[in-house]
Short mmCIF file of C-alpha atoms and ligand atoms in Angstrom, two decimals:
data_model
loop_
_atom_site.label_atom_id
_atom_site.label_comp_id
_atom_site.label_asym_id
_atom_site.label_seq_id
_atom_site.Cartn_x
_atom_site.Cartn_y
_atom_site.Cartn_z
CA MET A 1 126.14 124.69 105.78
CA THR A 2 125.72 126.61 102.30
CA PRO A 3 126.34 125.06 99.67
CA ARG A 4 129.53 125.63 97.62
CA ARG A 5 129.73 126.83 94.59
CA VAL A 6 130.94 125.34 91.62
CA MET A 7 131.15 126.34 88.15
CA THR A 8 132.67 123.86 85.26
CA VAL A 9 133.84 125.33 82.37
CA VAL A 10 134.02 123.18 78.87
CA GLY A 11 134.39 124.32 75.50
CA THR A 12 134.95 121.21 73.47
CA ARG A 13 134.29 117.54 73.50
CA PRO A 14 136.92 116.46 75.86
CA GLU A 15 136.24 118.62 77.75
CA ALA A 16 132.42 116.97 78.02
CA ILE A 17 133.13 113.73 78.38
CA LYS A 18 135.70 114.37 80.63
CA LEU A 19 133.90 116.41 82.68
CA ALA A 20 130.41 115.18 82.32
CA PRO A 21 130.19 113.00 85.60
CA LEU A 22 131.31 115.08 87.78
CA ILE A 23 129.12 118.39 85.99
CA LEU A 24 126.73 115.08 87.17
CA ALA A 25 127.39 114.66 90.32
CA LEU A 26 127.71 117.61 91.62
CA SER A 27 124.04 118.36 90.67
CA ASP A 28 123.25 114.26 92.14
CA ARG A 29 124.68 115.86 95.90
CA PRO A 30 123.96 117.29 98.27
CA GLY A 31 126.12 120.29 99.73
CA TRP A 32 127.18 122.00 96.26
CA GLU A 33 126.14 124.32 93.72
CA PRO A 34 126.60 123.91 90.54
CA VAL A 35 127.05 126.44 87.32
CA VAL A 36 127.74 124.37 84.15
CA VAL A 37 129.61 127.24 81.49
CA ALA A 38 130.19 126.27 77.75
CA THR A 39 131.83 128.43 75.60
CA ALA A 40 131.05 126.16 72.47
CA GLN A 41 134.65 126.70 70.83
CA HIS A 42 133.05 123.41 69.43
CA ARG A 43 129.02 123.35 69.05
CA GLU A 44 127.92 120.46 67.47
CA MET A 45 130.23 117.89 69.08
CA LEU A 46 130.02 119.65 71.91
CA ASP A 47 125.93 119.54 71.71
CA GLN A 48 126.35 115.55 70.54
CA VAL A 49 128.24 114.83 74.95
CA PHE A 50 125.77 117.28 76.58
CA ASP A 51 122.32 115.15 74.75
CA THR A 52 124.67 112.20 75.90
CA PHE A 53 124.49 112.76 79.83
CA GLY A 54 121.25 115.63 79.79
CA ILE A 55 123.51 118.30 80.83
CA ARG A 56 122.23 121.67 80.58
CA ALA A 57 124.55 125.04 80.40
CA ASP A 58 123.60 127.62 83.14
CA HIS A 59 125.33 130.14 80.17
CA ASP A 60 126.61 129.87 76.83
CA LEU A 61 128.48 132.20 75.10
CA ASP A 62 128.64 130.02 71.37
CA LEU A 63 131.93 131.16 70.53
CA GLN A 64 132.21 128.63 67.67
CA ARG A 65 133.39 130.34 64.34
CA PRO A 66 134.42 128.75 61.05
CA ARG A 67 137.65 127.58 60.70
CA GLN A 68 138.67 130.01 64.28
CA THR A 69 142.19 131.25 64.56
CA LEU A 70 143.55 130.46 68.04
CA SER A 71 144.04 133.93 69.68
CA GLU A 72 140.25 135.03 68.35
CA ILE A 73 139.19 131.41 69.88
CA THR A 74 141.31 132.70 73.10
CA THR A 75 139.94 136.69 73.08
CA ARG A 76 136.24 135.98 72.50
CA ALA A 77 136.67 133.36 75.33
CA VAL A 78 138.03 135.99 77.60
CA ALA A 79 135.87 138.31 76.62
CA GLY A 80 132.89 136.52 77.32
CA LEU A 81 133.78 134.87 80.35
CA ASP A 82 134.70 138.06 82.22
CA PRO A 83 131.34 139.41 82.88
CA ILE A 84 130.84 135.63 84.62
CA LEU A 85 132.98 135.14 86.80
CA ALA A 86 132.18 138.98 88.29
CA GLY A 87 128.34 137.53 88.67
CA ARG A 88 128.36 134.48 89.71
CA ARG A 89 131.48 134.78 92.14
CA PRO A 90 131.67 131.07 92.73
CA ASP A 91 133.79 129.23 95.06
CA LEU A 92 135.94 127.37 93.23
CA LEU A 93 135.96 127.27 89.59
CA VAL A 94 137.31 123.61 87.15
CA VAL A 95 138.30 123.08 83.81
CA GLN A 96 139.81 120.44 82.41
CA GLY A 97 143.12 118.98 80.80
CA ASP A 98 144.86 121.96 77.92
CA THR A 99 142.04 123.46 75.45
CA THR A 100 142.51 127.38 74.69
CA THR A 101 138.68 127.49 77.03
CA SER A 102 140.55 125.32 79.92
CA PHE A 103 143.45 128.13 79.45
CA ALA A 104 140.97 131.27 79.03
CA ALA A 105 138.31 130.34 81.90
CA ALA A 106 141.42 129.46 84.76
CA LEU A 107 143.52 133.04 83.44
CA VAL A 108 140.05 135.03 84.10
CA ALA A 109 139.05 132.87 87.40
CA PHE A 110 142.75 134.55 87.89
CA TYR A 111 141.31 138.09 87.30
CA HIS A 112 138.43 137.41 89.21
CA ARG A 113 140.52 135.67 92.71
CA VAL A 114 138.98 132.51 92.19
CA PRO A 115 140.84 129.89 92.35
CA VAL A 116 140.71 127.05 90.02
CA GLY A 117 140.66 122.93 90.16
CA HIS A 118 142.71 122.02 86.96
CA VAL A 119 141.33 118.77 86.24
CA GLU A 120 143.34 115.55 84.27
CA ALA A 121 146.39 117.83 85.48
CA GLY A 122 150.17 117.80 84.81
CA LEU A 123 150.36 116.07 81.43
CA ARG A 124 153.02 116.65 79.26
CA THR A 125 155.42 116.18 76.28
CA GLY A 126 157.86 118.15 77.06
CA ASP A 127 158.26 120.11 73.59
CA PRO A 128 155.79 123.72 73.77
CA LEU A 129 155.10 123.31 69.96
CA SER A 130 153.96 119.34 69.97
CA PRO A 131 151.00 119.47 70.77
CA TYR A 132 150.45 122.99 69.40
CA PRO A 133 149.23 125.03 71.35
CA GLU A 134 147.92 122.71 74.08
CA GLU A 135 151.52 121.46 75.46
CA VAL A 136 151.43 126.20 76.75
CA ASN A 137 148.06 125.32 77.29
CA ARG A 138 148.24 123.26 80.26
CA ARG A 139 151.43 124.35 81.23
CA LEU A 140 149.91 128.03 81.76
CA THR A 141 146.60 126.71 83.02
CA THR A 142 149.01 124.91 86.21
CA GLN A 143 150.70 127.76 87.06
CA LEU A 144 147.03 129.73 87.12
CA THR A 145 145.84 126.71 89.02
CA ALA A 146 145.13 126.38 93.13
CA LEU A 147 143.93 123.07 93.18
CA HIS A 148 145.45 120.50 90.72
CA LEU A 149 143.89 117.38 89.79
CA ALA A 150 146.42 115.76 88.13
CA PRO A 151 145.22 112.05 86.56
CA THR A 152 148.33 109.45 87.11
CA PRO A 153 151.62 109.58 89.15
CA VAL A 154 153.26 110.48 85.83
CA SER A 155 151.10 113.40 86.30
CA VAL A 156 152.21 114.00 89.46
CA ALA A 157 155.33 114.04 89.29
CA ASN A 158 155.65 116.84 86.49
CA LEU A 159 153.87 118.70 88.00
CA GLU A 160 156.42 118.76 91.62
CA ARG A 161 159.34 118.09 89.52
CA GLU A 162 157.93 121.83 87.97
CA GLY A 163 157.87 123.17 91.02
CA VAL A 164 153.95 123.23 92.21
CA ASP A 165 153.59 122.26 95.59
CA PRO A 166 152.58 118.65 96.52
CA ALA A 167 150.23 119.67 99.11
CA THR A 168 148.33 120.96 95.75
CA ILE A 169 148.41 118.38 93.84
CA LEU A 170 146.27 114.98 94.45
CA CYS A 171 146.07 112.01 91.83
CA THR A 172 142.08 111.51 91.43
CA GLY A 173 142.89 108.62 87.82
CA ASN A 174 141.83 110.47 84.56
CA THR A 175 137.57 110.70 84.23
CA VAL A 176 137.18 109.59 81.50
CA ILE A 177 137.40 105.79 82.95
CA ASP A 178 134.49 106.91 84.58
CA ALA A 179 133.00 108.15 81.61
CA LEU A 180 133.37 105.26 78.78
CA GLN A 181 132.14 102.94 81.72
CA ALA A 182 128.98 104.70 81.90
CA ALA A 183 128.72 105.28 78.36
CA VAL A 184 129.29 101.06 77.55
CA ASP A 185 126.53 101.29 79.77
CA LEU A 186 124.08 102.87 77.84
CA ALA A 187 124.51 100.32 74.93
CA PRO A 188 124.00 102.32 72.22
CA ASP A 189 123.57 101.61 68.59
CA TYR A 190 126.98 103.38 67.14
CA GLY A 191 125.08 106.82 65.41
CA ASP A 192 125.08 106.28 61.84
CA ALA A 193 123.28 103.61 59.94
CA ALA A 194 126.46 103.07 57.74
CA LEU A 195 128.02 101.41 60.43
CA ASP A 196 125.48 99.29 61.12
CA ALA A 197 126.75 96.28 59.10
CA LEU A 198 129.84 96.29 61.16
CA ASP A 199 127.66 93.76 63.88
CA ALA A 200 127.15 91.48 60.75
CA THR A 201 130.59 91.50 59.41
CA PRO A 202 133.19 88.88 60.47
CA GLY A 203 135.73 90.98 58.97
CA ARG A 204 138.85 93.49 61.15
CA VAL A 205 137.87 97.17 61.96
CA VAL A 206 140.66 100.39 62.06
CA LEU A 207 139.28 102.82 63.33
CA VAL A 208 140.93 106.01 62.00
CA THR A 209 141.05 110.04 63.92
CA VAL A 210 142.14 113.01 63.32
CA HIS A 211 142.65 116.51 64.26
CA ARG A 212 145.60 117.75 65.75
CA ARG A 213 146.71 121.34 64.95
CA GLU A 214 150.67 120.29 64.29
CA SER A 215 149.53 117.56 61.42
CA TRP A 216 146.93 120.04 59.30
CA GLY A 217 148.79 119.94 56.24
CA ALA A 218 151.19 117.42 54.92
CA PRO A 219 151.13 115.30 57.59
CA ASN A 220 147.61 114.26 57.08
CA ALA A 221 147.72 114.21 53.42
CA ALA A 222 150.38 111.10 54.26
CA GLY A 223 148.15 109.34 56.78
CA GLY A 224 145.70 108.96 54.60
CA ARG A 225 147.57 108.45 52.04
CA ALA A 226 148.64 105.47 53.90
CA LEU A 227 145.50 104.76 55.11
CA ALA A 228 144.65 104.81 51.32
CA ARG A 229 147.02 101.97 50.85
CA THR A 230 146.13 99.62 53.98
CA ALA A 231 142.23 100.16 52.29
CA ALA A 232 143.46 98.54 49.18
CA SER A 233 146.14 96.03 49.94
CA HIS A 234 143.70 94.57 53.06
CA PRO A 235 139.76 94.53 51.26
CA ASP A 236 138.34 91.98 54.12
CA VAL A 237 139.42 95.05 56.50
CA THR A 238 136.64 98.01 56.38
CA ILE A 239 138.28 101.63 58.06
CA VAL A 240 136.22 103.63 59.60
CA VAL A 241 136.97 107.39 59.82
CA PRO A 242 134.40 109.04 61.95
CA LEU A 243 135.98 112.46 60.68
CA HIS A 244 136.24 115.78 62.37
CA PRO A 245 133.94 118.59 61.10
CA ASN A 246 136.57 121.05 61.27
CA PRO A 247 137.44 121.94 57.60
CA ALA A 248 141.14 122.56 58.22
CA VAL A 249 141.29 118.68 58.20
CA ARG A 250 138.47 117.74 54.99
CA ASP A 251 139.34 119.15 52.63
CA VAL A 252 143.25 116.89 53.06
CA ILE A 253 142.02 113.72 54.48
CA LEU A 254 139.91 113.18 52.47
CA PRO A 255 141.12 113.24 48.82
CA ALA A 256 144.31 111.28 50.35
CA LEU A 257 142.12 108.82 51.66
CA GLY A 258 140.43 108.45 48.51
CA HIS A 259 136.49 106.24 47.67
CA ALA A 260 137.92 102.41 48.45
CA PRO A 261 135.05 100.39 49.80
CA ASN A 262 136.47 99.73 52.57
CA VAL A 263 136.79 103.16 54.35
CA VAL A 264 134.03 104.34 55.54
CA VAL A 265 133.88 107.68 56.36
CA VAL A 266 130.76 109.12 58.81
CA ASP A 267 130.23 112.14 61.36
CA PRO A 268 131.40 112.72 64.58
CA LEU A 269 129.89 109.49 66.47
CA PRO A 270 128.19 111.11 70.03
CA TYR A 271 130.07 109.35 72.91
CA GLY A 272 128.37 105.95 73.40
CA GLY A 273 128.07 105.16 69.69
CA PHE A 274 132.20 106.06 69.88
CA ALA A 275 132.71 103.41 72.86
CA ARG A 276 130.52 100.88 70.53
CA LEU A 277 132.95 101.48 67.59
CA ILE A 278 135.80 100.31 69.65
CA ASP A 279 135.18 97.90 71.03
CA ARG A 280 134.16 96.39 67.19
CA SER A 281 137.59 97.62 66.17
CA ASP A 282 140.66 95.45 66.06
CA LEU A 283 143.66 98.30 66.03
CA VAL A 284 142.75 102.09 67.00
CA VAL A 285 145.05 104.54 64.42
CA THR A 286 144.47 108.54 65.86
CA ASP A 287 145.79 111.10 66.97
CA SER A 288 143.72 112.07 69.92
CA GLY A 289 144.88 112.36 73.53
CA GLY A 290 141.40 110.89 74.84
CA ILE A 291 141.55 107.82 72.87
CA GLN A 292 144.75 106.75 73.28
CA GLU A 293 143.02 105.87 76.96
CA GLU A 294 139.99 104.87 76.80
CA ALA A 295 141.45 102.71 74.00
CA PRO A 296 144.00 100.29 76.19
CA SER A 297 141.18 100.15 78.76
CA ARG A 298 139.25 97.81 75.92
CA GLY A 299 142.35 95.84 75.17
CA LYS A 300 143.02 98.04 71.67
CA PRO A 301 146.44 98.85 70.13
CA VAL A 302 146.24 102.16 69.34
CA LEU A 303 149.31 103.13 66.64
CA VAL A 304 149.27 107.51 67.32
CA LEU A 305 149.90 109.21 64.68
CA ARG A 306 152.31 111.75 66.64
CA ASP A 307 155.81 112.03 67.31
CA THR A 308 155.15 113.08 71.01
CA THR A 309 152.94 111.27 74.35
CA GLU A 310 152.16 113.19 77.21
CA ARG A 311 150.37 109.12 77.64
CA PRO A 312 153.19 107.66 78.12
CA GLU A 313 152.08 105.08 80.45
CA ALA A 314 149.92 102.66 78.19
CA VAL A 315 153.23 102.97 75.39
CA ALA A 316 155.50 101.80 78.79
CA ALA A 317 152.38 98.72 79.07
CA GLY A 318 152.77 98.05 75.60
CA THR A 319 149.57 98.55 74.23
CA VAL A 320 150.34 102.12 72.43
CA GLU A 321 152.88 102.61 69.92
CA LEU A 322 153.60 105.98 68.82
CA ILE A 323 154.16 105.75 64.61
CA GLY A 324 154.58 109.60 63.37
CA THR A 325 153.01 111.09 60.16
CA ASP A 326 155.94 109.48 57.81
CA GLU A 327 153.33 107.53 54.50
CA GLU A 328 156.53 104.79 54.31
CA HIS A 329 156.39 103.78 57.95
CA VAL A 330 152.29 104.30 58.92
CA THR A 331 151.63 102.10 56.12
CA ALA A 332 154.46 99.84 57.77
CA ARG A 333 153.69 99.01 61.18
CA ILE A 334 149.27 98.99 60.71
CA GLU A 335 150.75 96.61 58.12
CA ALA A 336 152.69 94.74 60.88
CA LEU A 337 149.36 94.76 63.13
CA LEU A 338 147.46 93.44 60.52
CA GLY A 339 149.82 90.40 59.69
CA ASP A 340 151.55 89.88 62.55
CA THR A 341 149.67 87.68 65.10
CA ALA A 342 152.45 87.48 68.46
CA LEU A 343 152.49 91.27 68.18
CA TYR A 344 148.86 92.00 67.94
CA GLU A 345 148.26 90.19 70.57
CA ARG A 346 150.98 91.22 72.99
CA MET A 347 149.41 94.59 71.99
CA ALA A 348 146.10 93.27 72.06
CA ARG A 349 146.00 93.46 76.68
CA ALA A 350 143.12 95.46 77.94
CA VAL A 351 145.57 97.68 81.00
CA ASN A 352 144.16 101.18 83.11
CA PRO A 353 146.84 103.19 84.13
CA TYR A 354 144.55 106.20 83.22
CA GLY A 355 142.16 105.61 85.90
CA ASP A 356 139.68 103.02 88.06
CA GLY A 357 136.36 104.01 87.17
CA ARG A 358 136.58 106.55 90.46
CA ALA A 359 138.29 109.50 89.54
CA THR A 360 134.51 111.66 90.01
CA GLU A 361 134.46 110.56 93.59
CA ARG A 362 138.19 111.45 94.65
CA ILE A 363 137.58 114.74 92.61
CA LEU A 364 134.56 115.75 94.93
CA ALA A 365 136.54 114.19 97.57
CA GLY A 366 139.13 116.32 96.84
CA PHE A 367 137.03 119.59 96.97
CA ARG A 368 135.54 118.71 100.16
CA TRP A 369 139.01 118.27 101.73
CA TRP A 370 140.54 121.63 99.39
CA PHE A 371 137.62 123.84 101.87
CA GLY A 372 137.96 122.10 105.05
CA ASP A 373 135.37 120.21 104.75
CA GLY A 374 136.82 116.31 104.62
CA PRO A 375 140.20 113.80 105.00
CA ARG A 376 142.32 114.07 102.44
CA PRO A 377 141.32 111.46 100.25
CA ALA A 378 143.27 108.62 99.27
CA PRO A 379 145.91 108.33 95.90
CA PHE A 380 144.79 106.97 92.90
CA ALA A 381 147.51 104.22 92.74
CA PRO A 382 147.04 101.97 88.98
CA PRO A 383 147.28 98.24 88.84
CA PRO A 384 151.29 97.29 88.69
CA PRO A 385 152.60 96.67 85.08
CA ARG A 386 152.51 92.92 83.80
C1 LIG B 1 140.16 122.29 69.36
C2 LIG B 1 141.28 121.41 70.93
C3 LIG B 1 141.53 120.47 71.14
C4 LIG B 1 141.44 119.17 71.33
C5 LIG B 1 140.26 119.68 70.36
C6 LIG B 1 139.23 118.03 70.45
C7 LIG B 1 142.02 123.73 71.08
C8 LIG B 1 143.63 125.08 70.57
N1 LIG B 1 142.02 122.93 70.47
O1 LIG B 1 140.21 121.87 68.62
O2 LIG B 1 142.96 120.39 72.72
O3 LIG B 1 141.95 117.55 70.54
O4 LIG B 1 139.69 120.20 69.95
O5 LIG B 1 138.35 117.98 69.37
O6 LIG B 1 141.53 124.94 72.36
N2 LIG B 1 133.92 122.38 64.36
C9 LIG B 1 132.86 122.34 63.81
N3 LIG B 1 131.71 121.89 64.94
C10 LIG B 1 131.91 121.63 66.33
C11 LIG B 1 133.52 121.65 66.10
C12 LIG B 1 134.77 122.09 65.11
O7 LIG B 1 132.71 122.60 62.57
O8 LIG B 1 131.59 120.59 66.49
C13 LIG B 1 135.13 122.96 63.40
C14 LIG B 1 135.00 124.79 63.34
O9 LIG B 1 135.24 124.88 61.51
C15 LIG B 1 136.17 124.94 64.33
C16 LIG B 1 137.16 124.03 64.03
O10 LIG B 1 136.26 122.47 63.91
O11 LIG B 1 136.50 126.55 63.24
C17 LIG B 1 138.40 123.83 64.68
O12 LIG B 1 137.94 123.90 66.20
P1 LIG B 1 139.43 123.97 67.31
O13 LIG B 1 137.79 124.08 68.71
O14 LIG B 1 139.43 125.77 67.29
O15 LIG B 1 139.61 123.13 67.11
P2 LIG B 1 140.29 121.57 67.58
O16 LIG B 1 141.22 120.82 65.68
O17 LIG B 1 138.74 120.51 67.52
N1 LIG B 2 134.85 110.71 70.22
C1 LIG B 2 133.87 110.35 70.22
N2 LIG B 2 132.86 111.03 69.22
C2 LIG B 2 133.44 110.95 67.87
C3 LIG B 2 135.32 110.60 67.54
C4 LIG B 2 136.24 110.51 69.11
O1 LIG B 2 132.35 110.59 71.27
O2 LIG B 2 133.60 110.56 66.76
C5 LIG B 2 134.97 111.14 71.99
C6 LIG B 2 136.00 109.63 72.01
O3 LIG B 2 135.78 108.64 72.19
C7 LIG B 2 137.28 110.46 72.83
C8 LIG B 2 137.54 111.60 72.75
O4 LIG B 2 136.10 112.30 71.55
O5 LIG B 2 136.44 110.62 74.40
C9 LIG B 2 138.17 112.48 71.91
O6 LIG B 2 137.94 113.74 71.56
P1 LIG B 2 139.06 114.50 70.03
O7 LIG B 2 140.02 113.75 70.06
O8 LIG B 2 138.19 115.03 69.33
O9 LIG B 2 140.00 115.28 71.61
P2 LIG B 2 141.10 114.84 72.07
O10 LIG B 2 141.34 114.12 72.60
O11 LIG B 2 143.04 114.62 70.86
O12 LIG B 2 141.32 116.43 72.97
#
């Protein structure tokens, strides 16, 4: 049988992490002709993930510019992808999530009448401005998609409510759990010598990441001040901030965080090192999407610096709480988690509503089914809430 040519397009760190297991599986298994395209909407952080998983792009648009605007990335991605789609003519184009790269690649595929498979389809907050622009990117991507690879029953229901044909939706689990398991199995060091001392100290660790566009400016300043206050009132707690390289984030959060000795700011960590840091942490404070999925699976409570989430499953399970970006409230909720053992224990339970580590297998089986080469795979069923 002629191998099926499957083109994956990735631009940012989370897309690369979540598609890495699929890209590796497509190149390991017979019957597939994988083509990997990097827009490099992220440069260093994408290369970090490719290094971790040993992936090489067949095409690289090298898009990233300092302080790039949404319109710039969109137009440059569309212009760069167009000749690649025309030249390679894949049987299926795969995008992941809700970035500008995902939306632009799906649009170009549609223009070339190439069917799109959307991994992590169906996440919704219901608010077009939160997260911005991702909520609209993923809705637009849904309109351009032929095969919807929804991670959970919640995301399947979101798509069905919007009128997507159920026959085109598969419930697969989230590939982030597959990727995280692979990263933990690497058993790497943290990837930054500034963190090595963490293993020799018994003190508690609060892990922090921020990057969302809707939090640039005043919300990030408020979050930074709340963390500085936590550092001052808990000198025994180390606050570790692997900081996104975006100057729009750094310019605001670094002055607000201050220079307390127990606040450790490092550059983005390689994925394996970050996985290890999740395990070393006691509490995670973040506006990240992916970390809302990963930390609960490792039994770590998560306080989310946002007002909405497209990942309600772990909130329902009680391990994730939305705390917004008000300085007083953020300070109070971190204080509560650090001070109230019963509350902490209630939130620090490993839950896996997002996946079981077999999402990649289901997606590959889903591709075979969609091409008419195999049966429709059984859906991912999350464990019942405890
Ligand atoms: C992007 C995605 C967001 C995703 C996030 C993951 C869009 C609109 N946003 O947001 O959905 O959650 O990635 O991190 O698609 N930069 C570097 N080096 C890097 C990466 C970024 O220097 O390796 C800097 C550059 O100055 C760049 C800026 O960060 O201009 C912003 O990058 P961009 O991809 O536009 O936005 P993110 O906030 O990273
Ligand atoms: N991550 C990483 N190194 C870091 C910080 C995060 O490898 O220093 C990983 C993290 O484990 C998760 C992903 O990056 O899988 C999340 O990326 P980000 O928060 O940038 O994007 P989002 O998930 O919000 O789209």
